Coordinates of C-alpha atoms in Angstrom, one line a residue:
M8 CA -33.9 21.6 -14.7
F9 CA -32.1 24.6 -16.2
E10 CA -32.1 24.8 -20.0
S11 CA -29.3 26.6 -21.8
R12 CA -31.6 28.2 -24.4
G13 CA -29.3 27.5 -27.3
L14 CA -26.0 28.4 -25.6
P15 CA -23.0 26.3 -26.7
D16 CA -21.9 23.3 -24.6
Y17 CA -19.3 24.1 -21.9
P18 CA -16.4 23.9 -22.7
P19 CA -16.9 24.3 -26.4
P20 CA -15.8 21.2 -28.3
R21 CA -12.3 21.8 -29.8
N22 CA -9.4 19.9 -31.1
A23 CA -6.8 19.7 -28.3
W24 CA -4.0 20.6 -30.7
E25 CA -5.6 24.0 -31.3
Y26 CA -4.6 25.2 -27.8
P27 CA -1.2 27.0 -27.7
P28 CA 1.5 25.1 -25.8
P29 CA 2.1 26.4 -22.2
P30 CA 4.9 28.9 -21.9
I31 CA 8.3 27.6 -20.9
S32 CA 10.9 29.8 -19.4
R33 CA 14.4 29.8 -20.9
R34 CA 15.8 28.7 -17.6
W35 CA 13.8 25.4 -17.5
K36 CA 14.5 24.7 -21.1
W37 CA 18.3 24.8 -20.3
V38 CA 17.8 22.7 -17.2
A39 CA 16.0 20.1 -19.3
I40 CA 18.7 20.1 -22.0
L41 CA 21.5 19.8 -19.4
A42 CA 19.7 17.0 -17.5
G43 CA 19.3 15.1 -20.8
L44 CA 23.0 15.5 -21.6
A45 CA 24.0 14.4 -18.1
G46 CA 21.8 11.3 -18.4
L47 CA 23.4 10.5 -21.7
A48 CA 26.9 10.9 -20.3
G49 CA 26.1 8.8 -17.3
G50 CA 24.6 6.0 -19.4
S51 CA 27.6 6.1 -21.7
S52 CA 30.0 5.8 -18.8
L53 CA 28.1 2.8 -17.4
L54 CA 28.2 1.1 -20.7
V55 CA 31.9 1.6 -21.0
T56 CA 32.4 0.3 -17.5
A57 CA 30.4 -2.8 -18.2
I58 CA 32.4 -3.4 -21.4
V59 CA 35.7 -3.0 -19.6
L60 CA 34.7 -5.3 -16.7
G61 CA 33.3 -7.8 -19.1
T62 CA 36.6 -8.0 -21.1
S63 CA 39.2 -7.6 -18.3
G64 CA 37.4 -9.4 -15.5
A65 CA 36.2 -8.0 -12.2
P66 CA 39.0 -7.7 -9.6
G67 CA 38.8 -10.5 -7.0
I68 CA 36.4 -12.6 -9.0
I69 CA 37.3 -15.8 -10.8
D70 CA 35.6 -15.4 -14.1
D71 CA 37.6 -17.5 -16.7
E72 CA 34.9 -19.9 -18.0
D73 CA 37.4 -22.7 -18.9
L74 CA 39.1 -22.5 -15.5
I75 CA 35.7 -22.5 -13.7
R76 CA 34.7 -25.7 -15.6
V77 CA 37.9 -27.4 -14.5
I78 CA 37.6 -26.1 -11.0
E79 CA 34.0 -27.4 -10.7
R80 CA 35.0 -30.9 -12.0
E81 CA 38.0 -31.3 -9.8
C82 CA 36.3 -29.8 -6.8
R83 CA 33.4 -32.3 -7.0
T84 CA 36.0 -35.1 -7.0
M85 CA 37.9 -33.6 -4.0
T86 CA 34.7 -33.0 -2.0
E87 CA 33.4 -36.5 -2.5
S88 CA 36.8 -37.8 -1.4
V89 CA 37.1 -35.7 1.8
E90 CA 33.5 -36.2 2.8
S91 CA 33.7 -39.9 2.5
T92 CA 36.8 -40.1 4.7
R93 CA 35.7 -40.2 8.3
L94 CA 37.8 -39.3 11.3
I95 CA 37.3 -42.4 13.5
G96 CA 39.4 -44.9 15.4
S97 CA 42.7 -44.3 17.2
L98 CA 44.8 -41.2 16.9
P99 CA 47.1 -42.7 14.3
Q100 CA 44.0 -43.7 12.2
Q101 CA 42.5 -40.2 12.5
A102 CA 45.8 -38.7 11.5
R103 CA 46.0 -40.9 8.4
A104 CA 42.4 -39.9 7.5
I105 CA 43.3 -36.2 7.8
Q106 CA 46.4 -36.8 5.6
Q107 CA 44.2 -38.6 3.1
Q108 CA 41.8 -35.6 3.0
N109 CA 44.8 -33.3 2.6
R110 CA 46.1 -35.4 -0.3
A111 CA 42.7 -35.1 -2.0
V112 CA 42.9 -31.3 -1.8
S113 CA 46.5 -31.3 -3.1
R114 CA 45.5 -33.5 -6.0
M115 CA 42.7 -31.0 -6.8
V116 CA 45.1 -28.1 -6.8
S117 CA 47.6 -29.9 -9.0
A118 CA 44.9 -31.0 -11.5
I119 CA 43.6 -27.4 -11.8
E120 CA 47.1 -26.0 -12.3
R121 CA 48.3 -28.7 -14.8
G122 CA 48.9 -27.0 -18.1
R123 CA 47.0 -23.8 -17.2
A124 CA 49.8 -21.6 -15.8
Q125 CA 49.1 -18.8 -18.2
A126 CA 45.3 -18.8 -17.7
I127 CA 45.8 -18.8 -14.0
R128 CA 48.2 -15.8 -14.2
E129 CA 45.7 -13.9 -16.4
D130 CA 42.8 -14.6 -14.0
R131 CA 44.7 -13.4 -10.8
P132 CA 42.1 -14.3 -8.2
T133 CA 42.6 -17.9 -9.2
E134 CA 46.2 -17.7 -8.0
Q135 CA 45.2 -16.5 -4.6
W136 CA 42.3 -19.0 -4.4
L137 CA 44.7 -21.9 -5.1
A138 CA 47.3 -20.5 -2.6
D139 CA 44.5 -20.4 0.1
W140 CA 43.9 -24.1 -0.6
R141 CA 47.6 -24.8 0.0
A142 CA 47.4 -22.7 3.3
I143 CA 44.5 -24.9 4.5
V144 CA 46.5 -28.1 3.8
E145 CA 49.6 -26.7 5.6
A146 CA 47.5 -25.7 8.6
R147 CA 45.8 -29.2 8.6
N148 CA 49.3 -30.8 8.4
R149 CA 50.4 -28.9 11.5
F150 CA 47.1 -30.0 13.2
V151 CA 48.0 -33.6 12.5
L152 CA 51.5 -33.3 14.0
E153 CA 50.1 -31.7 17.1
L154 CA 47.4 -34.3 17.3
V155 CA 49.9 -37.2 17.1
E156 CA 52.5 -35.6 19.4
N157 CA 50.1 -34.3 22.1
G158 CA 47.1 -36.5 21.8
A159 CA 44.9 -33.4 21.5
A160 CA 44.8 -30.5 19.1
S161 CA 42.6 -27.7 17.9
F162 CA 42.4 -26.7 14.2
D163 CA 42.4 -23.1 13.3
M164 CA 41.6 -22.0 9.8
P165 CA 44.4 -19.8 8.4
L166 CA 43.6 -16.0 8.3
D167 CA 44.0 -13.5 5.5
P168 CA 45.8 -10.2 6.1
D169 CA 42.5 -8.7 7.5
G170 CA 42.2 -11.4 10.0
V171 CA 39.3 -13.2 8.2
P172 CA 39.4 -17.0 7.7
V173 CA 40.6 -17.8 4.2
N174 CA 37.6 -20.0 3.5
V175 CA 35.5 -16.8 3.7
R176 CA 37.7 -15.0 1.2
M177 CA 37.6 -18.1 -1.0
E178 CA 33.8 -17.9 -1.2
D179 CA 34.0 -14.3 -2.2
A180 CA 36.1 -15.2 -5.3
W181 CA 32.9 -16.3 -7.1
L182 CA 30.5 -13.9 -8.9
A183 CA 27.3 -15.8 -7.9
E184 CA 27.1 -18.9 -5.9
S185 CA 30.3 -20.6 -5.2
S186 CA 31.7 -23.0 -7.8
C187 CA 33.8 -24.7 -5.1
D188 CA 33.0 -24.3 -1.4
V189 CA 35.5 -25.5 1.2
P190 CA 33.9 -28.6 2.6
S191 CA 32.8 -28.3 6.2
V192 CA 35.0 -31.3 7.2
L193 CA 38.1 -29.3 6.2
V194 CA 36.9 -26.3 8.1
S195 CA 36.1 -28.3 11.2
P196 CA 37.8 -31.7 11.4
Y197 CA 35.5 -32.8 14.2
P198 CA 32.1 -31.4 13.5
D199 CA 29.6 -31.1 16.3
D200 CA 32.3 -32.0 18.8
S201 CA 31.6 -35.7 18.0
S202 CA 35.2 -36.7 18.9
D203 CA 36.8 -36.7 22.3
V204 CA 40.0 -35.3 20.8

């Protein structure tokens, strides 16, 4: 094996801080400074946007916590009522069941609105959401009339101005999972084509 004959170890032991820093061109120094300032400005604008959205509410999203609590409570009651009302029997019996479901929806809308006009005006998506419930009830009332008069009818969910069923828009009014879905029995009065009507 080769012996060093007293030569120093390679590389010589040194403190790392004794080496001079690598040279930095002036251009890269300015690029780094500008990138730091741009990052700071971007972060500040994101913070301001988050604060504004947090205080004024996101457009199209129902976010008033008091309203959401009332909506959840009243929606549970309405959903239990409409899901427990079955469309069976003769056409007049089915028509009465649909009207009973419609009354449950109308009671829910009235209970949500009662004494909360200002809160609903300030949280504008709630106004549209409630109007969509009314549109569903009106469409179902027309369905009942056609059912009784003709002995056959097909229910079509009302559409928004973009041609999308309003129940889809209603689901989009919630930030996370829906606080109040439109029950499937209201979307399709005769699920799975179980009726001959």
